[in-house]
CSV table of C-alpha atoms in Angstrom, one decimal:
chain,number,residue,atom,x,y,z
A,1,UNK,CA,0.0,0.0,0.0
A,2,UNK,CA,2.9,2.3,0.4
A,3,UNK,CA,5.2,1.8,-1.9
A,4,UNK,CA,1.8,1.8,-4.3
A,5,UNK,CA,0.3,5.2,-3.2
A,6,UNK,CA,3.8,6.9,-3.1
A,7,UNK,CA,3.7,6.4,-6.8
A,8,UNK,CA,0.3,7.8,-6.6
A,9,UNK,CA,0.6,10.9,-4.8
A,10,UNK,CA,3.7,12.5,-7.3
A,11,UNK,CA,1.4,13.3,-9.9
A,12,UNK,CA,-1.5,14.1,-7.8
A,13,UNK,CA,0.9,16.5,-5.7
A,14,UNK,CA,2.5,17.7,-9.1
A,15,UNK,CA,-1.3,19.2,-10.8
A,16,UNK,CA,-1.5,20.7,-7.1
A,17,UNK,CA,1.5,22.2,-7.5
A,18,UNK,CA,1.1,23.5,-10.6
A,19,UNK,CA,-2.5,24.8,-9.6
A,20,UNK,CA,-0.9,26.6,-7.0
A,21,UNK,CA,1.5,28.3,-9.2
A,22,UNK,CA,-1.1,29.4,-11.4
A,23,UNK,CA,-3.0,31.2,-8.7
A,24,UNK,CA,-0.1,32.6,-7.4
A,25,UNK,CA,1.2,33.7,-11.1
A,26,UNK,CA,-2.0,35.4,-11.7
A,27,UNK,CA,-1.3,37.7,-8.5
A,28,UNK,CA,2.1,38.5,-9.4
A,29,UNK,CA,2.6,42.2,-9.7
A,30,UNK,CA,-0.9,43.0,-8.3
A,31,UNK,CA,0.3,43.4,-4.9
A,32,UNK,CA,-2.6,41.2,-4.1
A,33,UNK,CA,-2.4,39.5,-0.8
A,34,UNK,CA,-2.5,35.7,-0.6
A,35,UNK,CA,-2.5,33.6,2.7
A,36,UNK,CA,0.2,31.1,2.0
A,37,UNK,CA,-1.0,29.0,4.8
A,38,UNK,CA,-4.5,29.0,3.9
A,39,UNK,CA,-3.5,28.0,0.5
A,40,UNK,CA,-1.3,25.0,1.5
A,41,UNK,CA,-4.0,23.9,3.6
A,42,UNK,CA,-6.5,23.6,1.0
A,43,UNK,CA,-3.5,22.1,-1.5
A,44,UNK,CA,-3.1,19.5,1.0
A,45,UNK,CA,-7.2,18.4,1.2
A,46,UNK,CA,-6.9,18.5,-2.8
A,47,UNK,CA,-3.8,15.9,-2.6
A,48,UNK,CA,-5.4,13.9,-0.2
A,49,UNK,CA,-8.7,13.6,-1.0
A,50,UNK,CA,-7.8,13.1,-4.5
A,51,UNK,CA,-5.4,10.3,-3.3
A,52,UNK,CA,-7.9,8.7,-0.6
A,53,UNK,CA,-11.2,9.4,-2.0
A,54,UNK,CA,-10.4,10.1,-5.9
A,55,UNK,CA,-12.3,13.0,-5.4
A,56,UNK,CA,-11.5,16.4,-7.6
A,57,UNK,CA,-10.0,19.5,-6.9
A,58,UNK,CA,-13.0,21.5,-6.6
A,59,UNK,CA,-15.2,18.8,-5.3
A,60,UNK,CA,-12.3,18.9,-2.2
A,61,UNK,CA,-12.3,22.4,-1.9
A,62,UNK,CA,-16.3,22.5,-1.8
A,63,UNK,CA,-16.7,20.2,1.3
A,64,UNK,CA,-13.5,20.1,3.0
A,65,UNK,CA,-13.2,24.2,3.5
A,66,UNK,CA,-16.6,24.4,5.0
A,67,UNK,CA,-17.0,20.7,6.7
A,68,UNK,CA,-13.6,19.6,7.9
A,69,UNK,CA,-11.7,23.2,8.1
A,70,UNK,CA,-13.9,24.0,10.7
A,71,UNK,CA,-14.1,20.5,12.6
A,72,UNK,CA,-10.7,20.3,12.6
A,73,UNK,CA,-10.2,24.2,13.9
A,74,UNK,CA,-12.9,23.9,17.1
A,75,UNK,CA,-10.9,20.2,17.8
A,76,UNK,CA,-7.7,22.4,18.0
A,77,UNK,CA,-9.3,25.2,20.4
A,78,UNK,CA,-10.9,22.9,22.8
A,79,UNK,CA,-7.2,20.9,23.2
A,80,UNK,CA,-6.2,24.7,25.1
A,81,UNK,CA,-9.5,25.5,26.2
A,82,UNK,CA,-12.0,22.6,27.4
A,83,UNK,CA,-14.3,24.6,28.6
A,84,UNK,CA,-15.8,25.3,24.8
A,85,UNK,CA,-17.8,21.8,25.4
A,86,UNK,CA,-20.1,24.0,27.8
A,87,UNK,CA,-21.2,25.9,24.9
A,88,UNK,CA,-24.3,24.5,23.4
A,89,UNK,CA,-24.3,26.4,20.3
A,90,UNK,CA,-20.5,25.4,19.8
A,91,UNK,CA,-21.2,22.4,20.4
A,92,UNK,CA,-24.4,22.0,18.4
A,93,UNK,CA,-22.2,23.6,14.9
A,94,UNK,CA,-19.6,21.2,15.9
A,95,UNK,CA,-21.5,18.1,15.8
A,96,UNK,CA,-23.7,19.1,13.1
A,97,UNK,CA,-20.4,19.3,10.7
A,98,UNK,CA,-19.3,16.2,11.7
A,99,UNK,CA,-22.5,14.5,11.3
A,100,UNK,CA,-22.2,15.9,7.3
A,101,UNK,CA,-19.0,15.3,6.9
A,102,UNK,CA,-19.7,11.8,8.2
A,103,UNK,CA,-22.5,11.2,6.0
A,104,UNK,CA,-20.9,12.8,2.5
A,105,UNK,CA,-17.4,10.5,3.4
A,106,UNK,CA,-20.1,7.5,4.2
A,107,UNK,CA,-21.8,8.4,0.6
A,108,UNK,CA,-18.8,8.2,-1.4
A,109,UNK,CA,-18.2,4.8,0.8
A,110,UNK,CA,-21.0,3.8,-0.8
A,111,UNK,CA,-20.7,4.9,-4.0
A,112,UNK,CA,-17.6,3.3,-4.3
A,113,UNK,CA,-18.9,-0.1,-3.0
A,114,UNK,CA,-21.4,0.0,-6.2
A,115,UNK,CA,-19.1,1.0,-8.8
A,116,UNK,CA,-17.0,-2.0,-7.3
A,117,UNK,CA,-20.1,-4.2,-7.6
A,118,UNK,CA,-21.5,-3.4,-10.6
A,119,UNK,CA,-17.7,-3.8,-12.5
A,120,UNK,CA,-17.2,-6.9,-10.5
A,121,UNK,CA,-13.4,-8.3,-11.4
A,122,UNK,CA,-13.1,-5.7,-14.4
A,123,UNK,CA,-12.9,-2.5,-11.9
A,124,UNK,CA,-9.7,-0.8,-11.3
A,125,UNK,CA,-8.5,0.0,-7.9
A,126,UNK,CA,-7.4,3.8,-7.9
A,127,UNK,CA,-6.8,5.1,-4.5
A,128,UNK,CA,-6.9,4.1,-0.8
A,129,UNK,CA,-10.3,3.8,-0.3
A,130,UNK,CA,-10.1,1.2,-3.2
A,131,UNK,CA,-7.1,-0.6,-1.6
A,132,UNK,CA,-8.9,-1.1,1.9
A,133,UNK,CA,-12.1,-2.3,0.2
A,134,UNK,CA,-9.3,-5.1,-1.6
A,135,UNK,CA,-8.4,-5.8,1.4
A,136,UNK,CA,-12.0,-6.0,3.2
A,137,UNK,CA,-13.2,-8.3,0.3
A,138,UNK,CA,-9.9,-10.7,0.2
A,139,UNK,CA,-10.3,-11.5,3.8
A,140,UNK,CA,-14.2,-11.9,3.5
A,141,UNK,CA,-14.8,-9.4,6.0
A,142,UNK,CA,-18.5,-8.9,7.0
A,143,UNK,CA,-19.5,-5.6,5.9
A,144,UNK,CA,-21.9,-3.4,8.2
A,145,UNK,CA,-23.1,-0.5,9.5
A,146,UNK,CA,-20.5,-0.9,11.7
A,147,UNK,CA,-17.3,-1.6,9.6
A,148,UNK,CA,-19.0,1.7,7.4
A,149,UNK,CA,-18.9,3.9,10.1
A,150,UNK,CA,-14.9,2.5,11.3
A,151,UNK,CA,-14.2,3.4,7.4
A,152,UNK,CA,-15.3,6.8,7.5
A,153,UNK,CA,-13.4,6.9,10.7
A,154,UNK,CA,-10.3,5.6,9.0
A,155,UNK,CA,-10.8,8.5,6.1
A,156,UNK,CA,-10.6,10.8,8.7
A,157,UNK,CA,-7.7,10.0,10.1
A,158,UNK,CA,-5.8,10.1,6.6
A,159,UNK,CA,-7.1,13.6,5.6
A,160,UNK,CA,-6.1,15.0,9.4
A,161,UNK,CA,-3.1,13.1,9.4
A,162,UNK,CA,-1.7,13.9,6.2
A,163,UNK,CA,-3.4,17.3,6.3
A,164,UNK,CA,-2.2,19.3,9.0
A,165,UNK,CA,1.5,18.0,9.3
A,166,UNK,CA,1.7,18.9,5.9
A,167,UNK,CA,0.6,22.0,5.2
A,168,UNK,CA,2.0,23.5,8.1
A,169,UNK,CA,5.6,22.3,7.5
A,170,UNK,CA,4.9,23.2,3.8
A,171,UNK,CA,3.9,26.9,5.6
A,172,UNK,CA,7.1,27.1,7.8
A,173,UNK,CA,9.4,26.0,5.1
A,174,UNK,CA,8.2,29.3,2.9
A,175,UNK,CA,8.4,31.1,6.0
């Protein structure tokens, strides 16, 4: 799986990469201000969810922005100050995005799991996702509610993983 995705994720990160510089070329000389960090942080959602999930540039950058961004941002505030679990509203916003982000992750799940079906032994495995599902049908797994849910789970942990490390060593290397 490693040695597999590493080839995978050069030409992912290299259209990135080349996105990026075409953003930042059409700034140059404008004295428009761009926030680096923001930008690496939605370069490394694009990398990753293109890698784990197949999913597009723009699809990434229309869920991830307003469904993980800020899940992952109130997670990070509550580490220094606990007490933001005693606001309801805080709280309510903060489960509510989970609860979407849960269910669109759990949709492509699905998705997935039908293209897989309805190809049967002519599909193509293309990212991570696809290599845990290889995995889940080679050992005859039973698949459930339950084994969706530790999936999405799993998803999760890839983008935040992968995500934050990332783009902030990405923003402190320009720095």
């Amino acid at each position: 799986l490693r040695i597999d995705m590493l080839d995978a994720i050069l030409p992912i990160a290299l259209r990135a990469v080349q996105r990026l510089g075409d953003k930042l070329e059409g700034v140059r000389g404008t004295r428009e201000a761009i926030d680096i960090e923001e930008e690496f942080r939605l370069l490394t959602l694009q990398v990753i969810g293109e890698a784990i999930l197949s999913l597009g540039p723009e699809e990434c950058d229309a869920v991830f922005p307003s469904l993980y961004l800020p899940v992952m941002e109130e997670s990070n505030r509550r580490v220094l100050q606990p007490w933001r679990y005693l606001y309801p509203l805080t709280v309510y916003r903060y489960n509510q995005r989970v609860k979407q982000l849960d269910t669109f992750i759990k949709g492509v799940i699905r998705e997935r799991r039908r293209e897989r079906s309805r190809a049967g032994d002519a599909y193509a495995s293309k990212d991570i996702l696809d290599k845990i599902l290889d995995s889940v049908d080679k050992e005859g797994l039973v698949w459930n509610a339950a084994a969706e849910t530790q999936l999405c789970y799993e998803m999760k942990t890839f983008l935040l993983a992968g995500h934050e490390t990332s783009a902030a060593m990405l923003t402190w290397t320009v720095f």
